[in-house]
Coordinates of C-alpha atoms in Angstrom, one line a residue:
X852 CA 114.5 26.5 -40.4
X853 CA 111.7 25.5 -38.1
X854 CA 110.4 21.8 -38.7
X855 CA 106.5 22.3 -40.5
X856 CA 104.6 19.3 -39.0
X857 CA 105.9 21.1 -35.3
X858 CA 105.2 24.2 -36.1
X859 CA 101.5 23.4 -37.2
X860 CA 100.6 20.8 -34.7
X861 CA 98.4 23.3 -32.9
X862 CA 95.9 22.9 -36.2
X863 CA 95.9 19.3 -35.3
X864 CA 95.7 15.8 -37.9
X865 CA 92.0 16.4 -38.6
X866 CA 89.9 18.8 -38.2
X867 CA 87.4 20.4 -40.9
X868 CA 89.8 21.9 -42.8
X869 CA 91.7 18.9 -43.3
X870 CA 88.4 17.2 -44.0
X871 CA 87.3 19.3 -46.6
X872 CA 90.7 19.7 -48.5
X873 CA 91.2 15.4 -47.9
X874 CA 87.5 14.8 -50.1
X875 CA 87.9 17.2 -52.5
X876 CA 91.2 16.6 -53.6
X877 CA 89.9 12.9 -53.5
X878 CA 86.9 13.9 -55.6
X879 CA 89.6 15.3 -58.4
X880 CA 91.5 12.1 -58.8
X881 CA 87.9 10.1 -59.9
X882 CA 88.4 11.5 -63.7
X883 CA 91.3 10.2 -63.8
X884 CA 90.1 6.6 -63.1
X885 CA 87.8 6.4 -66.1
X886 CA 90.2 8.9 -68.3
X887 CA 93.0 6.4 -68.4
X888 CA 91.7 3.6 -69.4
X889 CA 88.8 4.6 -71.4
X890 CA 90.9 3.6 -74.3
X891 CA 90.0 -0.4 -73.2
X892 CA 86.4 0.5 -74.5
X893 CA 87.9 3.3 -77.3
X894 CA 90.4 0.9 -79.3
X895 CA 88.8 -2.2 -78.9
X896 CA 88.0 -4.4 -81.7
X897 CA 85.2 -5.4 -82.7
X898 CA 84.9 -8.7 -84.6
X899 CA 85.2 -8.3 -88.6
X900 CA 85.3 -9.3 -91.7
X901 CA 86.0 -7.8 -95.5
X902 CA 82.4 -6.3 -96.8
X903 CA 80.2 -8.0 -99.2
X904 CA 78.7 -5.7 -101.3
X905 CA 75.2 -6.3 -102.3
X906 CA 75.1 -8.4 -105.5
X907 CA 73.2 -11.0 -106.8
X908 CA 74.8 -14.2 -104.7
X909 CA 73.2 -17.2 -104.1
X910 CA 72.7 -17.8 -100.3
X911 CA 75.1 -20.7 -100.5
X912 CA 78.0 -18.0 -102.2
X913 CA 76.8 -15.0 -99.4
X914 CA 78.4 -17.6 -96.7
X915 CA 81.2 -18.8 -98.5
X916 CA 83.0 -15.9 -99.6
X917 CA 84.7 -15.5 -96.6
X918 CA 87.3 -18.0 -96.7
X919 CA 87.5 -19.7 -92.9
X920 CA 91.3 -19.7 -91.2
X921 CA 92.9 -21.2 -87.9
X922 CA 93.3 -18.5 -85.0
X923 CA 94.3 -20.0 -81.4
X924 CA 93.3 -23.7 -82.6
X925 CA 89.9 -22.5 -83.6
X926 CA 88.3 -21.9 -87.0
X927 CA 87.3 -18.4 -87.9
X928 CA 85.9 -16.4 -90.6
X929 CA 89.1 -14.5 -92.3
X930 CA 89.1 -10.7 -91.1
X931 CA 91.2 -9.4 -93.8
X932 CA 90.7 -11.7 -96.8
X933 CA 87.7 -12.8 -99.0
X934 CA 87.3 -14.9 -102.3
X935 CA 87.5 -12.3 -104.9
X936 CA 83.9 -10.9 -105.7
X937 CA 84.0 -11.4 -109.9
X938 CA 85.3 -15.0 -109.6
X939 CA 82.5 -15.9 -106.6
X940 CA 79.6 -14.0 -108.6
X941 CA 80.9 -15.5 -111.9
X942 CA 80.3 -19.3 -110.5
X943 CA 77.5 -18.1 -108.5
X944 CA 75.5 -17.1 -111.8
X945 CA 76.3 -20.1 -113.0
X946 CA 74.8 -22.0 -110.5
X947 CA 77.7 -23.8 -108.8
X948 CA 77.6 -24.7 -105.1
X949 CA 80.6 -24.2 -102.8
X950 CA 82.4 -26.8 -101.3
X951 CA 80.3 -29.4 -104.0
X952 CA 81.0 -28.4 -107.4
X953 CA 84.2 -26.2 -106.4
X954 CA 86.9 -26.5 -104.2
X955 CA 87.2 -23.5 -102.1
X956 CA 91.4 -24.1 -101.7
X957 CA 92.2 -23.2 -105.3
X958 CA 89.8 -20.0 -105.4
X959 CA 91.7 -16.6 -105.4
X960 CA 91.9 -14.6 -102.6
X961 CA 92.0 -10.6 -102.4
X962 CA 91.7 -8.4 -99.6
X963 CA 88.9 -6.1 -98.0
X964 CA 88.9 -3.9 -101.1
X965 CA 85.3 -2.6 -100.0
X966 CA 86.2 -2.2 -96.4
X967 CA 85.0 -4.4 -93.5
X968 CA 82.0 -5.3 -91.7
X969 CA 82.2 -4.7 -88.1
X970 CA 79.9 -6.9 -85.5
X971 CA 77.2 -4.5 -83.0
X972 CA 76.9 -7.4 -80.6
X973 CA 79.0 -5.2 -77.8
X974 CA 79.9 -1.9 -79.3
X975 CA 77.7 0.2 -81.6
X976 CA 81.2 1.8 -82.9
X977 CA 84.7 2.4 -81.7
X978 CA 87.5 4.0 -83.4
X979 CA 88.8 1.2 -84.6
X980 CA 85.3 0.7 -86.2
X981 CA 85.1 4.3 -87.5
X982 CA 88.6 4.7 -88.7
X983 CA 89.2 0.7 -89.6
X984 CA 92.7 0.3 -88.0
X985 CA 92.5 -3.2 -88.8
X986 CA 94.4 -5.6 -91.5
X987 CA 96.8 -3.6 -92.6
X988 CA 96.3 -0.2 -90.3
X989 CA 96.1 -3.1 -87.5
X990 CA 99.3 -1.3 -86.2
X991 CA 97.4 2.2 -85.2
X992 CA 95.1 0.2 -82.7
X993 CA 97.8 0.1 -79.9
X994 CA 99.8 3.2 -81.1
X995 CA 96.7 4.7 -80.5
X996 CA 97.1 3.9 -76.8
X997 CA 101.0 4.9 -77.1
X998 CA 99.9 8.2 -78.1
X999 CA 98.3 8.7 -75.2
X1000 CA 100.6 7.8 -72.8
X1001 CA 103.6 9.9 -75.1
X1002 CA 101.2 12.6 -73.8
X1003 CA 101.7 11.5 -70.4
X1004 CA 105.0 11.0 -70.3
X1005 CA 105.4 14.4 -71.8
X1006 CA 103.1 16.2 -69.0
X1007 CA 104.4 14.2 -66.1
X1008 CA 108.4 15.2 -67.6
X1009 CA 107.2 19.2 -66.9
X1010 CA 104.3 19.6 -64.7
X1011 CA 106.4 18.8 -62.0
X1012 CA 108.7 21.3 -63.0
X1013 CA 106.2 23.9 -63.3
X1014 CA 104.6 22.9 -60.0
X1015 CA 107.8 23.5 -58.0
X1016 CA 108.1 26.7 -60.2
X1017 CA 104.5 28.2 -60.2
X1018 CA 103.0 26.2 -57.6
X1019 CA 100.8 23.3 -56.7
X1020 CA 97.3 25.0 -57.2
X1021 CA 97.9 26.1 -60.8
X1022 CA 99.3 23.4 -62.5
X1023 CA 96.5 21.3 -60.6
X1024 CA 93.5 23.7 -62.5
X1025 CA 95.3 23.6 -65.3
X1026 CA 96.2 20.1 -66.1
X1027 CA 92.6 19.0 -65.0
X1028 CA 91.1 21.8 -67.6
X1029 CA 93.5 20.4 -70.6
X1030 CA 91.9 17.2 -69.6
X1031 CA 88.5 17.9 -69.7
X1032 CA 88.8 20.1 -72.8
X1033 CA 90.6 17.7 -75.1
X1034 CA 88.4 14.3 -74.2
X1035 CA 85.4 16.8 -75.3
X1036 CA 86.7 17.8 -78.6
X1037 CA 87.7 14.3 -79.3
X1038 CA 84.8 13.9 -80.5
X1039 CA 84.5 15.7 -83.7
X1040 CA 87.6 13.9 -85.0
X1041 CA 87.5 13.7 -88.8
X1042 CA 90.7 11.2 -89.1
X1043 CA 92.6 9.2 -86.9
X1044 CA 95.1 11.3 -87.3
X1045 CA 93.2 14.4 -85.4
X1046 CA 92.2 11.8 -82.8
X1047 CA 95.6 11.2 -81.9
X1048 CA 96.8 15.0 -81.9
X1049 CA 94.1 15.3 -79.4
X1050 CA 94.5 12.0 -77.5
X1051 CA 98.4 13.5 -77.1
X1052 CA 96.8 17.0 -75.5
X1053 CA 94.4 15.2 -73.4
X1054 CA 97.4 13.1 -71.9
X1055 CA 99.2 16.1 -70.9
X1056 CA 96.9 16.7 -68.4
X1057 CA 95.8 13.1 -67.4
X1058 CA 98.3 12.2 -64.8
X1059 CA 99.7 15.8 -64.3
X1060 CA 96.3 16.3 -62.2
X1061 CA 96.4 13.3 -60.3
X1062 CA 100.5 13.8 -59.5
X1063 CA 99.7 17.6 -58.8
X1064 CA 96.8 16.4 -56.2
X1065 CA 98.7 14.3 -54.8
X1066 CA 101.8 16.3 -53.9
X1067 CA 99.4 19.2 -52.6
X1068 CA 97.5 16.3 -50.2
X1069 CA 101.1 15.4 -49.4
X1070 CA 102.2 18.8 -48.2
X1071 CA 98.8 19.8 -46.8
X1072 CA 98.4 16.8 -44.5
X1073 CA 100.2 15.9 -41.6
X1074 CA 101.1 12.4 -39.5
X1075 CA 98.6 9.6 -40.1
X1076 CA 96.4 11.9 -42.6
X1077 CA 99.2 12.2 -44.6
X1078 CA 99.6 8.6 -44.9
X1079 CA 96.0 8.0 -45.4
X1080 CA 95.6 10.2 -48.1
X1081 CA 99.0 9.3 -50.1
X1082 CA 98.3 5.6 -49.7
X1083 CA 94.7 5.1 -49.7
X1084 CA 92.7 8.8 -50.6
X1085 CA 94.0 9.0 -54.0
X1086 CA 94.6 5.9 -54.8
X1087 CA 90.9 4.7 -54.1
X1088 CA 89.4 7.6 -55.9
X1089 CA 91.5 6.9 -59.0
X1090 CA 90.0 3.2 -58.5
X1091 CA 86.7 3.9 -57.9
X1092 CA 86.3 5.9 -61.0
X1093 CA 88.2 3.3 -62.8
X1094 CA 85.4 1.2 -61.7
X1095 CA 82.9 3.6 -62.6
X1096 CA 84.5 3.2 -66.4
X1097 CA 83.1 0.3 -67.2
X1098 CA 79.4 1.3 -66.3
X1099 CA 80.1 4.2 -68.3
X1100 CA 81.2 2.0 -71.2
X1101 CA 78.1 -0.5 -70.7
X1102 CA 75.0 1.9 -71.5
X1103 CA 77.5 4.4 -73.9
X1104 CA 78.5 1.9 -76.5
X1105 CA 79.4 4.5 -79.0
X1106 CA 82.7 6.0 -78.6
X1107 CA 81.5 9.6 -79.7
X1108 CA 78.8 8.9 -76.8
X1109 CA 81.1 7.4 -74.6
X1110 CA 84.0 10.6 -74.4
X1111 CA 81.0 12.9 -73.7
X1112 CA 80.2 11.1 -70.8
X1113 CA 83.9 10.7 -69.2
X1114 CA 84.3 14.6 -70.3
X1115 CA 81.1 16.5 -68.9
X1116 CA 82.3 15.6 -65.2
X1117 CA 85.0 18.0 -65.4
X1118 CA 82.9 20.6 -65.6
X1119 CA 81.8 20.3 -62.1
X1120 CA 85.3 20.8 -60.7
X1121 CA 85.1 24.2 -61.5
X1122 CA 84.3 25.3 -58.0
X1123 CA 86.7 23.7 -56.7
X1124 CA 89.4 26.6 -56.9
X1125 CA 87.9 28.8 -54.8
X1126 CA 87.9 25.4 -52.3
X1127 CA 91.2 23.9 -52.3
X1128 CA 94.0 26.2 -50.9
X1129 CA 97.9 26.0 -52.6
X1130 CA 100.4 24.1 -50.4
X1131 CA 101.8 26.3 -47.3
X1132 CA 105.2 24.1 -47.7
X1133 CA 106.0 25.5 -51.3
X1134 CA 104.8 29.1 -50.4
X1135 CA 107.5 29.2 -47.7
X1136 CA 110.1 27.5 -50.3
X1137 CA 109.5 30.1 -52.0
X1138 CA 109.7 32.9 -49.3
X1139 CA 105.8 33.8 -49.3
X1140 CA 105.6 33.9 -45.5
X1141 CA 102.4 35.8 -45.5
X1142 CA 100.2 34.0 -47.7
X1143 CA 101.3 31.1 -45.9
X1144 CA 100.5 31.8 -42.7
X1145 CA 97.1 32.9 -44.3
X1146 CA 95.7 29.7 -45.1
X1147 CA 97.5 28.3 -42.0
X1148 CA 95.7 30.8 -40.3
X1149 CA 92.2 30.2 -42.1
X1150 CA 92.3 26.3 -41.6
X1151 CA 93.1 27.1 -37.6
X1152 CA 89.8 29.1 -38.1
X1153 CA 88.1 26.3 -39.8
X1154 CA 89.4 24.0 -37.1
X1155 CA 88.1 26.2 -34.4
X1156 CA 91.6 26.4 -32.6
X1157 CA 93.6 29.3 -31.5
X1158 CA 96.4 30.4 -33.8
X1159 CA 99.8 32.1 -32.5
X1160 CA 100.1 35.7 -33.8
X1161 CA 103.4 34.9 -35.5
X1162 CA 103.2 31.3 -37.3
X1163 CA 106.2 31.0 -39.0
X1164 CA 108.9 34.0 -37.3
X1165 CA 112.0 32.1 -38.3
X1166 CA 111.3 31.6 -41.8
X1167 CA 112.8 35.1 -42.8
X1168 CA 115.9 34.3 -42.5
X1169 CA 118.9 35.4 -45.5
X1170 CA 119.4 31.5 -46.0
X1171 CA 116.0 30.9 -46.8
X1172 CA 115.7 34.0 -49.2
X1173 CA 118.2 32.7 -50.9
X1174 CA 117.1 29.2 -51.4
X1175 CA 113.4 30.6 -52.0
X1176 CA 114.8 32.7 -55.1
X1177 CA 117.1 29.2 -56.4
X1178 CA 114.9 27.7 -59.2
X1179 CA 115.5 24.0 -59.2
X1180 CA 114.9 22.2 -62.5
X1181 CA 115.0 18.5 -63.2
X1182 CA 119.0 18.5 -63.5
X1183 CA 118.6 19.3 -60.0
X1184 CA 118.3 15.9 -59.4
X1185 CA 121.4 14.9 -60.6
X1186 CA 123.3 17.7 -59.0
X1187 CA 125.1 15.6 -55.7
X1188 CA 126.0 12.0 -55.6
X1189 CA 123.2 11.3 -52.7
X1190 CA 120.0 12.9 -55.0
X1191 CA 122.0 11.4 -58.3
X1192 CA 122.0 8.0 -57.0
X1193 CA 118.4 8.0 -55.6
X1194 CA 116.8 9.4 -58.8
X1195 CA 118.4 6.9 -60.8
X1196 CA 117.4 3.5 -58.7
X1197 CA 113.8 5.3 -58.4
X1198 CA 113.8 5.6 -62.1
X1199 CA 114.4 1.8 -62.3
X1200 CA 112.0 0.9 -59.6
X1201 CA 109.1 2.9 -61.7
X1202 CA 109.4 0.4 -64.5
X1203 CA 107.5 -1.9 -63.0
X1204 CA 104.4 0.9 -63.9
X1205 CA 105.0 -1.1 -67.6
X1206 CA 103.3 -4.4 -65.8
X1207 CA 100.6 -2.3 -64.0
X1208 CA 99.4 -0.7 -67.6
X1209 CA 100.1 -4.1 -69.7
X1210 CA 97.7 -6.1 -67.0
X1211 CA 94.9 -3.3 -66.8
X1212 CA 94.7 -2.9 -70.9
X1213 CA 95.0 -6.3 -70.8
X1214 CA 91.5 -6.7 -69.4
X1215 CA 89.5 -7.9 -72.8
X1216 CA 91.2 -10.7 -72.9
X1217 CA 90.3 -12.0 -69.1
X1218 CA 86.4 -13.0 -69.9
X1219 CA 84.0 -12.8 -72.8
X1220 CA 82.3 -9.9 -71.7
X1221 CA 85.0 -7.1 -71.7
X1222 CA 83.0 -4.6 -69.2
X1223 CA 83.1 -7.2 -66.2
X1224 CA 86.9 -8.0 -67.6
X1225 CA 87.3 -4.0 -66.9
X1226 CA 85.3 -4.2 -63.2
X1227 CA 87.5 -7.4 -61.9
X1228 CA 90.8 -5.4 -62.6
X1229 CA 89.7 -2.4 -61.5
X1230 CA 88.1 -3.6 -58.2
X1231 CA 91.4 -5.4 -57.5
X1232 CA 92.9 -2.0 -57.0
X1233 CA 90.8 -1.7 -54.0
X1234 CA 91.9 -4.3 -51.6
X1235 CA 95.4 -3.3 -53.3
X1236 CA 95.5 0.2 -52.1
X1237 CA 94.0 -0.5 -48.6
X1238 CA 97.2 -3.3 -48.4
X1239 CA 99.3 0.1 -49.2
X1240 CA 97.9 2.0 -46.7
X1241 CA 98.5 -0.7 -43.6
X1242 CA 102.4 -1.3 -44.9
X1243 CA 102.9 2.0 -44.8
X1244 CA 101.3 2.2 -41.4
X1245 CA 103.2 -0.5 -39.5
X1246 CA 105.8 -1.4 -42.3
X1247 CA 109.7 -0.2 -43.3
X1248 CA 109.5 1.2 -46.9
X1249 CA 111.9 -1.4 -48.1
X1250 CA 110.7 -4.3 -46.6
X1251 CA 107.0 -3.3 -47.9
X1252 CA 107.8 -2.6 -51.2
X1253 CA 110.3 -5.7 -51.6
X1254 CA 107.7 -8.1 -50.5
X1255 CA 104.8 -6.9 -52.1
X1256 CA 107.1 -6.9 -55.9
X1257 CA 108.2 -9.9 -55.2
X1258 CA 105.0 -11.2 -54.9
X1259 CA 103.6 -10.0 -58.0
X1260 CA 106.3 -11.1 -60.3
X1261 CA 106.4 -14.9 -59.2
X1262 CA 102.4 -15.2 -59.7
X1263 CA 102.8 -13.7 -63.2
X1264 CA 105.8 -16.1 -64.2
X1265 CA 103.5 -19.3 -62.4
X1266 CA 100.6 -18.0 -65.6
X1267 CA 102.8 -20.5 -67.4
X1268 CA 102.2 -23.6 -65.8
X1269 CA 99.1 -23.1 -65.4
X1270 CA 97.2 -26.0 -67.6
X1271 CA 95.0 -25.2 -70.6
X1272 CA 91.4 -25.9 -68.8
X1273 CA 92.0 -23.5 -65.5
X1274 CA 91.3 -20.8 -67.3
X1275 CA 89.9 -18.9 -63.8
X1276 CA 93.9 -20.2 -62.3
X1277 CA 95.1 -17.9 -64.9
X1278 CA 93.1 -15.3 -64.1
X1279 CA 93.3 -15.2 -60.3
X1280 CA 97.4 -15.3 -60.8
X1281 CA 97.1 -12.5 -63.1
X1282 CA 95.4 -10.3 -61.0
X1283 CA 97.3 -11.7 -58.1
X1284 CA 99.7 -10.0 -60.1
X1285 CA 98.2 -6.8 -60.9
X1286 CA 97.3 -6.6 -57.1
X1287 CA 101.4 -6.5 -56.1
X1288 CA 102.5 -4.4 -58.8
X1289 CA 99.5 -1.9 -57.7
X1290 CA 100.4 -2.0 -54.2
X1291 CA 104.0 -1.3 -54.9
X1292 CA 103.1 1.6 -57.3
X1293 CA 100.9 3.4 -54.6
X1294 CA 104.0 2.6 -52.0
X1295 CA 106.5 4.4 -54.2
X1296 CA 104.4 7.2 -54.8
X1297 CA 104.6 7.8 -51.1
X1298 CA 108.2 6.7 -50.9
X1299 CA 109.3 9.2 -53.6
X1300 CA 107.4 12.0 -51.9
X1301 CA 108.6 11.3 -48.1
X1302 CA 112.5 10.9 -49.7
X1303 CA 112.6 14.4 -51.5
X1304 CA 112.6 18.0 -50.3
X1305 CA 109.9 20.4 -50.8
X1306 CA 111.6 22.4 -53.4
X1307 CA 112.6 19.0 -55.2
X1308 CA 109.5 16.2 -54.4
X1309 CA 107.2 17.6 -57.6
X1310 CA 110.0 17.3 -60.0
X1311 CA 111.3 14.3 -58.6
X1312 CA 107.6 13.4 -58.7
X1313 CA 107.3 13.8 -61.9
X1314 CA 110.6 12.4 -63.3
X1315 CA 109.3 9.8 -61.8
X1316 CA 106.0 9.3 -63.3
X1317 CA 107.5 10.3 -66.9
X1318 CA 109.7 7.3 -66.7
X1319 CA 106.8 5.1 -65.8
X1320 CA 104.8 6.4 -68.6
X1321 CA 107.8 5.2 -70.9
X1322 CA 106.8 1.8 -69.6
X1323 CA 103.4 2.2 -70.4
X1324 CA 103.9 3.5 -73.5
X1325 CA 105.4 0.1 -74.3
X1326 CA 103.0 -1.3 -73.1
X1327 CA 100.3 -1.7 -75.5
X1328 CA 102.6 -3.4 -78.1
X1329 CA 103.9 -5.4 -75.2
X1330 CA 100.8 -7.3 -75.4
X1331 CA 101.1 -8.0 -79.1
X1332 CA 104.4 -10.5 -77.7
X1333 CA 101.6 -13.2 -76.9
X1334 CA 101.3 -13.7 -80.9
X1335 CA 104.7 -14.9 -81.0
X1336 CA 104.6 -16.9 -77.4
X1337 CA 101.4 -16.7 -75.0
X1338 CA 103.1 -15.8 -72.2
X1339 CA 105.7 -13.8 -73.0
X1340 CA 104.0 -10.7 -71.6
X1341 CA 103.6 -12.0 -68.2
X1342 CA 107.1 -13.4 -68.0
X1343 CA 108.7 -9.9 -69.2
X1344 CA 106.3 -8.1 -66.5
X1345 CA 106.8 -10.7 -64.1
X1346 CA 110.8 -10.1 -64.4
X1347 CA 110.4 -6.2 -64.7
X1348 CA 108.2 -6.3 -61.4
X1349 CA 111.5 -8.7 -59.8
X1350 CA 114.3 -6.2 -61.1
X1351 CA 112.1 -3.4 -59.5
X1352 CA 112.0 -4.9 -55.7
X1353 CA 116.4 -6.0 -56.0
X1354 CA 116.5 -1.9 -56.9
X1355 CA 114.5 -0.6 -54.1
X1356 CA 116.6 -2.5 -51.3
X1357 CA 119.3 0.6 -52.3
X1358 CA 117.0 3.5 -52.0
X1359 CA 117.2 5.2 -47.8
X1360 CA 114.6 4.2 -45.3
X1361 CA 112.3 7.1 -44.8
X1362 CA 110.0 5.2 -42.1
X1363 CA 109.0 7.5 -39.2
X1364 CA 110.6 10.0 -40.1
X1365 CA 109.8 14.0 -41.0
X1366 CA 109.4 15.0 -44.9
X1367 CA 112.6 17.3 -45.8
X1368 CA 111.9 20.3 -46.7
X1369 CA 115.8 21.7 -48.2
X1370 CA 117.8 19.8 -50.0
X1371 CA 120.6 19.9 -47.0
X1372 CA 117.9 18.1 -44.7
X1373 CA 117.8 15.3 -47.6
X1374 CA 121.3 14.8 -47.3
X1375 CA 121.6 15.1 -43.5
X1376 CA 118.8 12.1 -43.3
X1377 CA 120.5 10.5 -45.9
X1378 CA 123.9 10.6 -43.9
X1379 CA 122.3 9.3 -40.8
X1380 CA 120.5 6.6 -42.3
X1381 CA 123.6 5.5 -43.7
X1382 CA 125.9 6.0 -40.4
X1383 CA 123.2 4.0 -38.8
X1384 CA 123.3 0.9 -41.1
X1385 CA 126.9 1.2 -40.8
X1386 CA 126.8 1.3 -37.3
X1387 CA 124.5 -1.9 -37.2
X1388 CA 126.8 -3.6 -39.6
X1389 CA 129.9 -3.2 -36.9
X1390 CA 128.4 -4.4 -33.8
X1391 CA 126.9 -7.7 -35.7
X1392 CA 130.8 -8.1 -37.0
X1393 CA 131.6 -7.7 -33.6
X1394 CA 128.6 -9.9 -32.0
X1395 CA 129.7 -12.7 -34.7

């Protein structure tokens, strides 16, 4: 089979067509940023305390119903308890002042039997707020975030499958339409309940469009645009609209209000599938010569440059009917030792998405103001992703990826020793932190797609990504650890991010080198790379 980037090369790295397909793909991704994490603004929670109803209290009794308890070393009004109401307006009518004629430690206590009073300094209403999933229904605040990433998990686990199967294009509309429908209809949600069936549609199509987008920029592109776009394109457009979320957020402070505004932009992608072309790699897995060398044909058109009569005249070839009509599923990956072996230590290495997820819903708790908490983590994902870029320019996969963990997970585990009054230490070594895991997230999104064959690097893709999203599933109640030791989150990301670089040092090199595109090219790269390192291991036996 003839080698795609060769074949091609006469369209060159980039000309318009490349242009146009690099921005708008870009342009996709930015939902994305504000779509996943709008649940920081959603689920946060506001402060509270059990309603007062309004009966005749003195002003004295109005403050002193709620009982005051310790919380971090500080004193704060109790959110889930209150002096009960027909003890407090018994002694009240009788004219007795708290904390003079009665001891406030021997009162009786009941809780929030009249629901709870929510503050409007930052938010106007979340769901928290509107469904109280506080006290007692504390527990639904972060499955409410698990919900969304079960979602997730479950559309990463088969839109990679039904990419390979029905193609990139598709799945791409698709996902991005389940997305865009399902944030909107969030909105009428009468329970929690409905807002979670819905939160769980709307992540089927959350990172399925960003993975889809990114394996059809992968296939499109060629040489250094390639690497730009898998490295820095995406990437920066999912951070950019993550930075975008918090402005959103700052002037929306109702969450009704606030999933109208993060849904109405997907409206405007509609145009966009009469723009963006389906990959020319997966139409020749699958045997679709023509259509193709159609687009192939179209971009060399857009490009202004001459294309040969006959693109692709090797490509009909018995073999390659044969493989085209094979439909690979994700048990694919597990069908020889060389695939078996890689899909397992990349499904390790994709934990460390658990520490990237903990430290960006993690982002209330970095300053008082939670929308420029949101803004520092997300604009660390900028410098992050242009670090990506330049290792994968000039850097081995391994070394890069290695490094950049390694990094990540000793600043988290240094949180620790920090001393009570650097509170800014803290928070440049967490997002120290954030910055290596990101960086090594965007690398092995590359690395997963360069090490897989075109018939295979979707799935794999998004086998992945589903094992991430187990991570970041997790991760919401990961954070709850810091009730029972502060920085027990940051010492379990720290050590995930650490297990993650000692697994990648396994995986093949892929530096340099051309994407496969059968599975019998992945194993002849694999065999080389390994006859190579074996090679290099004799001669410094010998040398020594």
């Amino acid at each position: 089979m003839q080698d795609y980037d060769e074949v091609t090369a006469f369209l060159g790295h980039w000309g318009h067509f490349q242009q146009s397909v690099f921005f708008l793909l870009c342009a996709s991704v930015l939902p994305n940023g504000f779509g996943s994490f709008s649940l920081i603004f959603l689920t946060d929670i506001p402060r509270h305390h059990c309603l007062v109803p309004d009966i005749n209290l003195t002003e004295d009794w109005h403050q002193a119903i709620i009982p005051m308890e310790m919380v971090n070393g500080k004193l704060e009004l109790s959110r889930c308890r209150r002096y009960r109401l027909d003890v407090v307006k018994n002694l009240s009518a009788q004219g007795y002042i708290p904390g003079q004629d009665v001891n406030l430690t021997n009162l009786e206590q009941e809780g929030c039997v009249d629901g709870w009073s929510y503050s409007k300094d930052i938010y106007k209403s979340t769901i928290v707020s509107e469904f109280d999933l506080v006290c007692s229904e504390e527990w639904k605040q972060p499955f409410t975030s698990t919900v969304y990433f079960m979602g997730v998990l479950v559309g990463s686990f088969f839109s990679g499958q039904l990419s390979d199967r029905f193609g990139r294009k598709p799945v791409l509309f698709l996902t991005m339409a389940l997305q865009t429908l399902f944030t909107f209809v969030q909105i009428f949600s009468s329970s929690w309940t409905v807002f979670c069936i819905l939160l769980f549609i709307s992540g089927l199509g959350q990172i399925s469009n960003y993975v889809s987008a990114f394996v059809l920029g992968t296939e499109i592109f060629t040489g250094n645009v390639r690497v730009l776009f898998s490295s820095m394109g995406v990437c920066l457009a999912f951070a950019f609209g993550f930075m975008m979320l918090p402005l959103f957020a700052y002037f929306l402070r109702d969450w009704t209000y606030l999933l109208l505004g993060i849904s109405l932009p997907g409206l405007l992608y509609l145009p966009l599938w009469w723009l963006i072309p389906e990959s020319p790699r997966w139409l020749l897995s699958q045997g679709r010569v023509e259509e193709a060398e159609n687009i192939v044909k179209y971009a060399a058109k857009k490009n202004k440059v001459e294309a040969p009569q006959v693109i692709f005249d090797d490509y009909d070839s018995p073999a390659d009917k044969t493989q085209a009509n094979e439909h690979h599923s994700i048990f694919s990956l597990l069908r020889t030792a060389n695939i078996r072996n890689t899909s397992i230590i990349l499904c390790l290495v994709f934990t460390l998405s658990t520490g990237y997820f903990g430290l960006s819903l993690n982002t209330s708790r970095l300053h008082a103001d939670p929308f420029i908490s949101c803004f520092i983590s997300a604009a660390v994902e900028v410098p992050a992703y242009i670090t990506s870029w330049l290792a994968l320019q000039y850097l081995p996969r391994r070394l890069a990826v290695v490094s950049i963990l390694l990094l990540g997970g000793a600043s988290l585990y240094f949180i620790q020793l920090v001393p009570h009054g650097l509170s800014y230490l803290s928070i440049t070594l967490e997002m120290v932190g954030k910055f290596g895991i990101t960086t090594g997230t965007a690398l092995m999104f590359v690395y997963t797609a360069e090490l897989f064959p075109t018939v295979l690097r979707n799935t794999a893709t998004g086998m992945c990504t589903t094992v991430s999203r187990v991570g970041s599933c997790i991760a919401p109640f990961l954070l709850k650890l810091s009730q029972y030791f502060k920085y027990l989150p940051y010492i379990t990301l720290g050590t995930l991010a650490v297990v993650s670089a000692f697994a990648t040092v396994f995986l093949p090199e892929s530096f340099g080198r051309p994407l496969p595109q059968t599975i019998e090219q992945m194993h002849k790269r694999e065999s080389i790379g390994l006859s190579l390192t074996a090679s290099t291991e004799k001669e410094e036996k010998i040398k020594s």
